[in-house]
Amino acid sequence: MSWVKELFSTEKPIIAMCHVRALPGDPYFDEEKGMDWVVERAREDFLALQEGGVDAVMFSNEFSLPYLTTVKPATTAAMARVIGELKKDIRIPFGVNMLWDPFASLDLAAATGACFVREVMSGVYAGDLGLWNTNTGEIVRHHRNLGLKGKVKLLFNIFPEAAAYLGDRDIVDIARSTNFNDKPDAILVSGLTAGESTDTQVLKKVKDALPDTPVFCNTGCKKETIETQLSIADGAVVGTTFKKDGKFDNFTDYNRVVDFMNTVKAFRK
């Protein structure tokens, strides 16, 4: 697991989510405010996270609801503009996630210089998005063809929100076979939706099954629970709890970031 400390400069890193507002083509994009407003809101959120002491940031089109499994090119282009305009301010490692399209995520990583991508890259699911299929072989080949092998880490979300794995398979079996067949750089375990707590029992089962593979807690990390989660996981992805009043729709609250990271830093000593 040396790559985790090498990339994030710490054990048990906290990857903070910078949730970008709805973009052109999205149902809830605000045409009157336009892209300049989207960029500035992303800048404010990002700076609050970075100055608040997080170890890394992941930019995501979180407000492109309802999500697509094949993202429109306009959405990826808009995300590239956001990150491009923020690039001069970024002093910590950053990753990207185009929900829910691993190919678009890799395209965005190639365009912006991201260090990692998070996506659902294996398995077949049924859920709120309908029937949700993946093609890991094509995804990994796209990663290589873009020249990202060895440069961009692949974080596999094997327990996606709002969906269930088709087929009666235990999460441990899924984790083990995904690790063997797909060789992910890390495995992520999630709750039901963004902000919903990851089941620590499930997290422990996956980590126990994969002692040599980084396993991250992917949703629902809170100040009150992060020590328990980090006692099992090798890191955490954190979004909603950093927002004003801990509500998904709100903007990032710098003081909540500082408070959370002080708890994390005390735990890591």
PDB file of C-alpha atoms in Angstrom:
ATOM      1  CA  MET A   1       0.000   0.000   0.000  1.00  0.00           C
ATOM      2  CA  SER A   2       3.025   2.268  -0.387  1.00  0.00           C
ATOM      3  CA  TRP A   3       1.376   4.260  -3.180  1.00  0.00           C
ATOM      4  CA  VAL A   4      -1.207   5.664  -0.731  1.00  0.00           C
ATOM      5  CA  LYS A   5       1.375   7.335   1.494  1.00  0.00           C
ATOM      6  CA  GLU A   6       3.507   8.286  -1.496  1.00  0.00           C
ATOM      7  CA  LEU A   7       0.619  10.071  -3.232  1.00  0.00           C
ATOM      8  CA  PHE A   8      -1.141  11.614  -0.241  1.00  0.00           C
ATOM      9  CA  SER A   9       1.897  12.109   2.044  1.00  0.00           C
ATOM     10  CA  THR A  10       0.100  10.405   4.934  1.00  0.00           C
ATOM     11  CA  GLU A  11      -1.420   7.161   6.070  1.00  0.00           C
ATOM     12  CA  LYS A  12      -5.238   7.101   6.308  1.00  0.00           C
ATOM     13  CA  PRO A  13      -5.764  10.047   3.915  1.00  0.00           C
ATOM     14  CA  ILE A  14      -8.967  12.055   3.693  1.00  0.00           C
ATOM     15  CA  ILE A  15     -10.085  12.700   0.112  1.00  0.00           C
ATOM     16  CA  ALA A  16     -12.565  15.577   0.190  1.00  0.00           C
ATOM     17  CA  MET A  17     -15.297  15.898  -2.418  1.00  0.00           C
ATOM     18  CA  CYS A  18     -15.633  19.143  -4.331  1.00  0.00           C
ATOM     19  CA  HIS A  19     -19.202  18.802  -5.602  1.00  0.00           C
ATOM     20  CA  VAL A  20     -19.548  20.900  -8.752  1.00  0.00           C
ATOM     21  CA  ARG A  21     -22.977  22.437  -9.339  1.00  0.00           C
ATOM     22  CA  ALA A  22     -25.222  21.486 -12.270  1.00  0.00           C
ATOM     23  CA  LEU A  23     -23.535  22.025 -15.646  1.00  0.00           C
ATOM     24  CA  PRO A  24     -24.756  22.960 -19.151  1.00  0.00           C
ATOM     25  CA  GLY A  25     -27.080  20.234 -20.375  1.00  0.00           C
ATOM     26  CA  ASP A  26     -27.969  19.095 -16.851  1.00  0.00           C
ATOM     27  CA  PRO A  27     -31.644  19.367 -15.867  1.00  0.00           C
ATOM     28  CA  TYR A  28     -30.920  21.797 -13.020  1.00  0.00           C
ATOM     29  CA  PHE A  29     -28.304  24.008 -14.686  1.00  0.00           C
ATOM     30  CA  ASP A  30     -29.049  27.677 -13.976  1.00  0.00           C
ATOM     31  CA  GLU A  31     -28.753  29.425 -17.358  1.00  0.00           C
ATOM     32  CA  GLU A  32     -29.089  32.867 -15.798  1.00  0.00           C
ATOM     33  CA  LYS A  33     -26.132  32.381 -13.456  1.00  0.00           C
ATOM     34  CA  GLY A  34     -24.173  30.493 -16.094  1.00  0.00           C
ATOM     35  CA  MET A  35     -20.787  28.784 -15.981  1.00  0.00           C
ATOM     36  CA  ASP A  36     -18.950  31.700 -14.361  1.00  0.00           C
ATOM     37  CA  TRP A  37     -21.108  31.190 -11.265  1.00  0.00           C
ATOM     38  CA  VAL A  38     -20.433  27.432 -11.305  1.00  0.00           C
ATOM     39  CA  VAL A  39     -16.679  28.054 -11.479  1.00  0.00           C
ATOM     40  CA  GLU A  40     -16.681  30.546  -8.626  1.00  0.00           C
ATOM     41  CA  ARG A  41     -18.790  28.319  -6.364  1.00  0.00           C
ATOM     42  CA  ALA A  42     -16.391  25.435  -7.070  1.00  0.00           C
ATOM     43  CA  ARG A  43     -13.452  27.718  -6.278  1.00  0.00           C
ATOM     44  CA  GLU A  44     -14.947  28.724  -2.922  1.00  0.00           C
ATOM     45  CA  ASP A  45     -15.699  25.109  -2.003  1.00  0.00           C
ATOM     46  CA  PHE A  46     -12.263  23.913  -3.093  1.00  0.00           C
ATOM     47  CA  LEU A  47     -10.361  26.592  -1.198  1.00  0.00           C
ATOM     48  CA  ALA A  48     -12.365  25.905   1.966  1.00  0.00           C
ATOM     49  CA  LEU A  49     -11.391  22.229   1.684  1.00  0.00           C
ATOM     50  CA  GLN A  50      -7.735  22.815   0.866  1.00  0.00           C
ATOM     51  CA  GLU A  51      -7.219  25.520   3.494  1.00  0.00           C
ATOM     52  CA  GLY A  52      -9.151  23.434   5.981  1.00  0.00           C
ATOM     53  CA  GLY A  53      -6.416  20.794   5.819  1.00  0.00           C
ATOM     54  CA  VAL A  54      -7.745  17.860   3.754  1.00  0.00           C
ATOM     55  CA  ASP A  55      -5.185  15.547   2.161  1.00  0.00           C
ATOM     56  CA  ALA A  56      -6.643  15.510  -1.355  1.00  0.00           C
ATOM     57  CA  VAL A  57      -9.687  16.646  -3.308  1.00  0.00           C
ATOM     58  CA  MET A  58     -11.886  14.854  -5.822  1.00  0.00           C
ATOM     59  CA  PHE A  59     -13.867  16.967  -8.284  1.00  0.00           C
ATOM     60  CA  SER A  60     -17.220  15.446  -9.196  1.00  0.00           C
ATOM     61  CA  ASN A  61     -20.263  16.518 -11.223  1.00  0.00           C
ATOM     62  CA  GLU A  62     -22.336  15.668  -8.155  1.00  0.00           C
ATOM     63  CA  PHE A  63     -25.227  17.944  -9.093  1.00  0.00           C
ATOM     64  CA  SER A  64     -25.719  16.446 -12.565  1.00  0.00           C
ATOM     65  CA  LEU A  65     -28.764  14.648 -11.177  1.00  0.00           C
ATOM     66  CA  PRO A  66     -30.221  12.321 -12.323  1.00  0.00           C
ATOM     67  CA  TYR A  67     -26.949  10.705 -13.354  1.00  0.00           C
ATOM     68  CA  LEU A  68     -26.054   9.120 -16.679  1.00  0.00           C
ATOM     69  CA  THR A  69     -23.982   5.999 -17.214  1.00  0.00           C
ATOM     70  CA  THR A  70     -22.724   7.550 -20.467  1.00  0.00           C
ATOM     71  CA  VAL A  71     -21.944  11.204 -19.727  1.00  0.00           C
ATOM     72  CA  LYS A  72     -22.509  13.820 -22.423  1.00  0.00           C
ATOM     73  CA  PRO A  73     -19.341  15.404 -23.880  1.00  0.00           C
ATOM     74  CA  ALA A  74     -20.602  18.867 -22.885  1.00  0.00           C
ATOM     75  CA  THR A  75     -20.584  17.822 -19.230  1.00  0.00           C
ATOM     76  CA  THR A  76     -16.999  16.578 -19.368  1.00  0.00           C
ATOM     77  CA  ALA A  77     -15.941  19.746 -21.200  1.00  0.00           C
ATOM     78  CA  ALA A  78     -17.609  21.920 -18.547  1.00  0.00           C
ATOM     79  CA  MET A  79     -15.874  20.005 -15.761  1.00  0.00           C
ATOM     80  CA  ALA A  80     -12.544  20.458 -17.553  1.00  0.00           C
ATOM     81  CA  ARG A  81     -13.161  24.205 -17.625  1.00  0.00           C
ATOM     82  CA  VAL A  82     -13.897  24.283 -13.888  1.00  0.00           C
ATOM     83  CA  ILE A  83     -10.749  22.386 -12.981  1.00  0.00           C
ATOM     84  CA  GLY A  84      -8.672  24.305 -15.516  1.00  0.00           C
ATOM     85  CA  GLU A  85      -9.665  27.618 -13.968  1.00  0.00           C
ATOM     86  CA  LEU A  86      -8.840  26.328 -10.484  1.00  0.00           C
ATOM     87  CA  LYS A  87      -5.591  24.625 -11.439  1.00  0.00           C
ATOM     88  CA  LYS A  88      -3.310  27.483 -10.383  1.00  0.00           C
ATOM     89  CA  ASP A  89      -4.758  27.295  -6.842  1.00  0.00           C
ATOM     90  CA  ILE A  90      -4.437  23.520  -6.387  1.00  0.00           C
ATOM     91  CA  ARG A  91      -1.599  22.538  -4.042  1.00  0.00           C
ATOM     92  CA  ILE A  92      -2.764  19.053  -3.010  1.00  0.00           C
ATOM     93  CA  PRO A  93      -3.342  15.854  -5.023  1.00  0.00           C
ATOM     94  CA  PHE A  94      -6.646  15.815  -6.869  1.00  0.00           C
ATOM     95  CA  GLY A  95      -8.811  13.267  -8.602  1.00  0.00           C
ATOM     96  CA  VAL A  96     -11.959  13.297 -10.722  1.00  0.00           C
ATOM     97  CA  ASN A  97     -15.236  11.429 -10.977  1.00  0.00           C
ATOM     98  CA  MET A  98     -17.772  11.841 -13.784  1.00  0.00           C
ATOM     99  CA  LEU A  99     -20.903  10.188 -12.466  1.00  0.00           C
ATOM    100  CA  TRP A 100     -21.390   7.404 -13.511  1.00  0.00           C
ATOM    101  CA  ASP A 101     -19.066   7.057 -16.494  1.00  0.00           C
ATOM    102  CA  PRO A 102     -15.537   5.671 -16.054  1.00  0.00           C
ATOM    103  CA  PHE A 103     -14.575   6.502 -19.631  1.00  0.00           C
ATOM    104  CA  ALA A 104     -15.509  10.163 -19.188  1.00  0.00           C
ATOM    105  CA  SER A 105     -13.712  10.148 -15.826  1.00  0.00           C
ATOM    106  CA  LEU A 106     -10.518   8.946 -17.495  1.00  0.00           C
ATOM    107  CA  ASP A 107     -10.901  11.491 -20.311  1.00  0.00           C
ATOM    108  CA  LEU A 108     -11.214  14.247 -17.705  1.00  0.00           C
ATOM    109  CA  ALA A 109      -8.192  12.941 -15.795  1.00  0.00           C
ATOM    110  CA  ALA A 110      -6.122  12.993 -18.976  1.00  0.00           C
ATOM    111  CA  ALA A 111      -7.181  16.564 -19.759  1.00  0.00           C
ATOM    112  CA  THR A 112      -6.602  17.994 -16.280  1.00  0.00           C
ATOM    113  CA  GLY A 113      -3.677  16.035 -14.837  1.00  0.00           C
ATOM    114  CA  ALA A 114      -5.676  14.301 -12.106  1.00  0.00           C
ATOM    115  CA  CYS A 115      -3.888  11.689  -9.982  1.00  0.00           C
ATOM    116  CA  PHE A 116      -6.815   9.288  -9.532  1.00  0.00           C
ATOM    117  CA  VAL A 117     -10.343   8.478 -10.661  1.00  0.00           C
ATOM    118  CA  ARG A 118     -13.206   6.944  -8.727  1.00  0.00           C
ATOM    119  CA  GLU A 119     -15.945   5.010 -10.473  1.00  0.00           C
ATOM    120  CA  VAL A 120     -18.027   1.853 -10.623  1.00  0.00           C
ATOM    121  CA  MET A 121     -15.856  -0.092 -13.055  1.00  0.00           C
ATOM    122  CA  SER A 122     -16.905  -3.699 -12.546  1.00  0.00           C
ATOM    123  CA  GLY A 123     -20.112  -5.668 -12.115  1.00  0.00           C
ATOM    124  CA  VAL A 124     -23.720  -5.420 -13.279  1.00  0.00           C
ATOM    125  CA  TYR A 125     -26.356  -3.674 -11.160  1.00  0.00           C
ATOM    126  CA  ALA A 126     -30.031  -2.815 -10.992  1.00  0.00           C
ATOM    127  CA  GLY A 127     -31.212   0.327  -9.251  1.00  0.00           C
ATOM    128  CA  ASP A 128     -32.481   3.864  -9.611  1.00  0.00           C
ATOM    129  CA  LEU A 129     -30.576   4.284 -12.888  1.00  0.00           C
ATOM    130  CA  GLY A 130     -32.122   1.152 -14.347  1.00  0.00           C
ATOM    131  CA  LEU A 131     -29.928  -1.707 -15.562  1.00  0.00           C
ATOM    132  CA  TRP A 132     -26.312  -0.653 -15.052  1.00  0.00           C
ATOM    133  CA  ASN A 133     -23.565  -2.573 -16.839  1.00  0.00           C
ATOM    134  CA  THR A 134     -19.808  -2.051 -16.946  1.00  0.00           C
ATOM    135  CA  ASN A 135     -16.949  -3.254 -19.104  1.00  0.00           C
ATOM    136  CA  THR A 136     -13.802  -3.431 -17.021  1.00  0.00           C
ATOM    137  CA  GLY A 137     -11.613  -4.728 -19.822  1.00  0.00           C
ATOM    138  CA  GLU A 138     -12.453  -1.760 -22.043  1.00  0.00           C
ATOM    139  CA  ILE A 139     -12.074   0.686 -19.153  1.00  0.00           C
ATOM    140  CA  VAL A 140      -8.592  -0.549 -18.249  1.00  0.00           C
ATOM    141  CA  ARG A 141      -7.557  -0.519 -21.909  1.00  0.00           C
ATOM    142  CA  HIS A 142      -8.840   3.064 -22.233  1.00  0.00           C
ATOM    143  CA  HIS A 143      -6.749   3.933 -19.165  1.00  0.00           C
ATOM    144  CA  ARG A 144      -3.673   2.528 -20.875  1.00  0.00           C
ATOM    145  CA  ASN A 145      -4.430   4.002 -24.308  1.00  0.00           C
ATOM    146  CA  LEU A 146      -4.682   7.488 -22.798  1.00  0.00           C
ATOM    147  CA  GLY A 147      -1.184   7.061 -21.363  1.00  0.00           C
ATOM    148  CA  LEU A 148      -2.476   7.059 -17.778  1.00  0.00           C
ATOM    149  CA  LYS A 149      -1.102   3.712 -16.607  1.00  0.00           C
ATOM    150  CA  GLY A 150       1.227   4.370 -13.682  1.00  0.00           C
ATOM    151  CA  LYS A 151       0.049   7.995 -13.516  1.00  0.00           C
ATOM    152  CA  VAL A 152      -3.644   7.813 -12.582  1.00  0.00           C
ATOM    153  CA  LYS A 153      -4.797   5.439  -9.836  1.00  0.00           C
ATOM    154  CA  LEU A 154      -8.047   3.511 -10.349  1.00  0.00           C
ATOM    155  CA  LEU A 155     -10.360   3.523  -7.317  1.00  0.00           C
ATOM    156  CA  PHE A 156     -13.053   0.879  -7.814  1.00  0.00           C
ATOM    157  CA  ASN A 157     -16.384   1.483  -6.088  1.00  0.00           C
ATOM    158  CA  ILE A 158     -17.690  -2.070  -5.634  1.00  0.00           C
ATOM    159  CA  PHE A 159     -20.729  -1.168  -3.537  1.00  0.00           C
ATOM    160  CA  PRO A 160     -22.393   1.633  -5.533  1.00  0.00           C
ATOM    161  CA  GLU A 161     -25.080   3.856  -4.099  1.00  0.00           C
ATOM    162  CA  ALA A 162     -28.738   3.295  -5.047  1.00  0.00           C
ATOM    163  CA  ALA A 163     -28.076  -0.042  -6.746  1.00  0.00           C
ATOM    164  CA  ALA A 164     -27.742  -3.759  -6.044  1.00  0.00           C
ATOM    165  CA  TYR A 165     -25.388  -6.293  -7.607  1.00  0.00           C
ATOM    166  CA  LEU A 166     -27.235  -8.609  -9.993  1.00  0.00           C
ATOM    167  CA  GLY A 167     -26.671 -12.147  -8.842  1.00  0.00           C
ATOM    168  CA  ASP A 168     -26.593 -13.550  -5.350  1.00  0.00           C
ATOM    169  CA  ARG A 169     -22.974 -12.837  -4.419  1.00  0.00           C
ATOM    170  CA  ASP A 170     -21.542 -11.927  -1.049  1.00  0.00           C
ATOM    171  CA  ILE A 171     -19.697  -8.601  -0.886  1.00  0.00           C
ATOM    172  CA  VAL A 172     -16.515 -10.403   0.203  1.00  0.00           C
ATOM    173  CA  ASP A 173     -16.646 -12.636  -2.882  1.00  0.00           C
ATOM    174  CA  ILE A 174     -17.180  -9.555  -5.054  1.00  0.00           C
ATOM    175  CA  ALA A 175     -14.223  -7.804  -3.446  1.00  0.00           C
ATOM    176  CA  ARG A 176     -11.920 -10.796  -3.799  1.00  0.00           C
ATOM    177  CA  SER A 177     -12.791 -11.546  -7.431  1.00  0.00           C
ATOM    178  CA  THR A 178     -12.636  -7.852  -8.393  1.00  0.00           C
ATOM    179  CA  ASN A 179      -9.212  -7.624  -6.786  1.00  0.00           C
ATOM    180  CA  PHE A 180      -7.964 -10.745  -8.591  1.00  0.00           C
ATOM    181  CA  ASN A 181      -9.447 -10.067 -12.034  1.00  0.00           C
ATOM    182  CA  ASP A 182      -9.221  -6.290 -12.287  1.00  0.00           C
ATOM    183  CA  LYS A 183      -6.229  -5.370 -10.107  1.00  0.00           C
ATOM    184  CA  PRO A 184      -7.681  -2.094  -8.761  1.00  0.00           C
ATOM    185  CA  ASP A 185      -5.396   0.368  -7.021  1.00  0.00           C
ATOM    186  CA  ALA A 186      -8.005   0.660  -4.261  1.00  0.00           C
ATOM    187  CA  ILE A 187     -11.462  -0.635  -3.429  1.00  0.00           C
ATOM    188  CA  LEU A 188     -14.210   1.642  -2.110  1.00  0.00           C
ATOM    189  CA  VAL A 189     -17.202   0.618  -0.027  1.00  0.00           C
ATOM    190  CA  SER A 190     -20.281   2.877   0.074  1.00  0.00           C
ATOM    191  CA  GLY A 191     -23.601   3.456   1.792  1.00  0.00           C
ATOM    192  CA  LEU A 192     -26.984   3.878   0.099  1.00  0.00           C
ATOM    193  CA  THR A 193     -26.413   7.441  -1.185  1.00  0.00           C
ATOM    194  CA  ALA A 194     -23.995  10.337  -0.771  1.00  0.00           C
ATOM    195  CA  GLY A 195     -23.943  11.215   2.929  1.00  0.00           C
ATOM    196  CA  GLU A 196     -25.302   7.835   4.023  1.00  0.00           C
ATOM    197  CA  SER A 197     -22.998   5.943   6.381  1.00  0.00           C
ATOM    198  CA  THR A 198     -21.001   3.009   5.108  1.00  0.00           C
ATOM    199  CA  ASP A 199     -21.769  -0.150   7.083  1.00  0.00           C
ATOM    200  CA  THR A 200     -18.649  -0.698   9.209  1.00  0.00           C
ATOM    201  CA  GLN A 201     -19.298  -4.443   9.391  1.00  0.00           C
ATOM    202  CA  VAL A 202     -19.268  -4.635   5.585  1.00  0.00           C
ATOM    203  CA  LEU A 203     -16.191  -2.416   5.493  1.00  0.00           C
ATOM    204  CA  LYS A 204     -14.393  -4.730   7.928  1.00  0.00           C
ATOM    205  CA  LYS A 205     -15.335  -7.845   5.960  1.00  0.00           C
ATOM    206  CA  VAL A 206     -13.899  -6.355   2.781  1.00  0.00           C
ATOM    207  CA  LYS A 207     -10.713  -5.156   4.493  1.00  0.00           C
ATOM    208  CA  ASP A 208     -10.172  -8.499   6.218  1.00  0.00           C
ATOM    209  CA  ALA A 209     -10.514 -10.211   2.839  1.00  0.00           C
ATOM    210  CA  LEU A 210      -8.051  -7.816   1.161  1.00  0.00           C
ATOM    211  CA  PRO A 211      -5.315  -7.037   3.699  1.00  0.00           C
ATOM    212  CA  ASP A 212      -2.823  -6.009   1.009  1.00  0.00           C
ATOM    213  CA  THR A 213      -5.177  -3.805  -1.046  1.00  0.00           C
ATOM    214  CA  PRO A 214      -6.144  -0.273   0.039  1.00  0.00           C
ATOM    215  CA  VAL A 215      -9.815  -0.182   1.076  1.00  0.00           C
ATOM    216  CA  PHE A 216     -11.519   3.192   1.512  1.00  0.00           C
ATOM    217  CA  CYS A 217     -14.737   4.200   3.237  1.00  0.00           C
ATOM    218  CA  ASN A 218     -16.624   6.020   0.492  1.00  0.00           C
ATOM    219  CA  THR A 219     -19.714   7.674   2.001  1.00  0.00           C
ATOM    220  CA  GLY A 220     -21.234   8.938   5.238  1.00  0.00           C
ATOM    221  CA  CYS A 221     -18.043   9.759   7.134  1.00  0.00           C
ATOM    222  CA  LYS A 222     -18.778  12.076  10.048  1.00  0.00           C
ATOM    223  CA  LYS A 223     -16.682  13.566  12.844  1.00  0.00           C
ATOM    224  CA  GLU A 224     -18.450  11.248  15.325  1.00  0.00           C
ATOM    225  CA  THR A 225     -17.669   8.093  13.317  1.00  0.00           C
ATOM    226  CA  ILE A 226     -14.445   8.775  11.409  1.00  0.00           C
ATOM    227  CA  GLU A 227     -12.161   7.272  14.057  1.00  0.00           C
ATOM    228  CA  THR A 228     -14.083   3.981  13.923  1.00  0.00           C
ATOM    229  CA  GLN A 229     -14.066   4.010  10.127  1.00  0.00           C
ATOM    230  CA  LEU A 230     -10.349   4.791   9.883  1.00  0.00           C
ATOM    231  CA  SER A 231      -9.546   2.080  12.408  1.00  0.00           C
ATOM    232  CA  ILE A 232     -10.721  -0.326   9.673  1.00  0.00           C
ATOM    233  CA  ALA A 233     -10.218   1.481   6.363  1.00  0.00           C
ATOM    234  CA  ASP A 234      -7.023   2.758   4.753  1.00  0.00           C
ATOM    235  CA  GLY A 235      -8.587   6.145   4.037  1.00  0.00           C
ATOM    236  CA  ALA A 236     -11.898   7.861   3.453  1.00  0.00           C
ATOM    237  CA  VAL A 237     -13.753   9.895   0.860  1.00  0.00           C
ATOM    238  CA  VAL A 238     -15.659  12.707   2.586  1.00  0.00           C
ATOM    239  CA  GLY A 239     -18.199  15.128   1.137  1.00  0.00           C
ATOM    240  CA  THR A 240     -21.521  15.901   2.783  1.00  0.00           C
ATOM    241  CA  THR A 241     -20.227  16.292   6.343  1.00  0.00           C
ATOM    242  CA  PHE A 242     -18.007  19.204   5.210  1.00  0.00           C
ATOM    243  CA  LYS A 243     -21.025  21.218   4.087  1.00  0.00           C
ATOM    244  CA  LYS A 244     -22.968  23.787   6.091  1.00  0.00           C
ATOM    245  CA  ASP A 245     -25.125  21.937   8.636  1.00  0.00           C
ATOM    246  CA  GLY A 246     -23.924  18.646   7.103  1.00  0.00           C
ATOM    247  CA  LYS A 247     -26.506  18.882   4.310  1.00  0.00           C
ATOM    248  CA  PHE A 248     -25.784  17.652   0.777  1.00  0.00           C
ATOM    249  CA  ASP A 249     -27.244  20.660  -1.076  1.00  0.00           C
ATOM    250  CA  ASN A 250     -25.256  23.251   0.877  1.00  0.00           C
ATOM    251  CA  PHE A 251     -21.820  24.737   0.210  1.00  0.00           C
ATOM    252  CA  THR A 252     -18.635  23.789   2.063  1.00  0.00           C
ATOM    253  CA  ASP A 253     -18.209  25.119   5.601  1.00  0.00           C
ATOM    254  CA  TYR A 254     -14.520  25.853   6.323  1.00  0.00           C
ATOM    255  CA  ASN A 255     -14.982  25.516  10.092  1.00  0.00           C
ATOM    256  CA  ARG A 256     -16.531  22.057   9.720  1.00  0.00           C
ATOM    257  CA  VAL A 257     -13.553  21.010   7.586  1.00  0.00           C
ATOM    258  CA  VAL A 258     -11.046  22.217  10.194  1.00  0.00           C
ATOM    259  CA  ASP A 259     -12.953  20.557  13.035  1.00  0.00           C
ATOM    260  CA  PHE A 260     -13.184  17.236  11.175  1.00  0.00           C
ATOM    261  CA  MET A 261      -9.528  17.259  10.143  1.00  0.00           C
ATOM    262  CA  ASN A 262      -8.397  18.048  13.683  1.00  0.00           C
ATOM    263  CA  THR A 263     -10.135  14.832  14.772  1.00  0.00           C
ATOM    264  CA  VAL A 264      -8.467  12.902  11.970  1.00  0.00           C
ATOM    265  CA  LYS A 265      -5.016  14.298  12.713  1.00  0.00           C
ATOM    266  CA  ALA A 266      -5.344  13.443  16.399  1.00  0.00           C
ATOM    267  CA  PHE A 267      -6.335   9.887  15.450  1.00  0.00           C
ATOM    268  CA  ARG A 268      -3.375   9.500  13.085  1.00  0.00           C
ATOM    269  CA  LYS A 269      -0.773  10.493  15.713  1.00  0.00           C
TER     270      LYS A 269
END
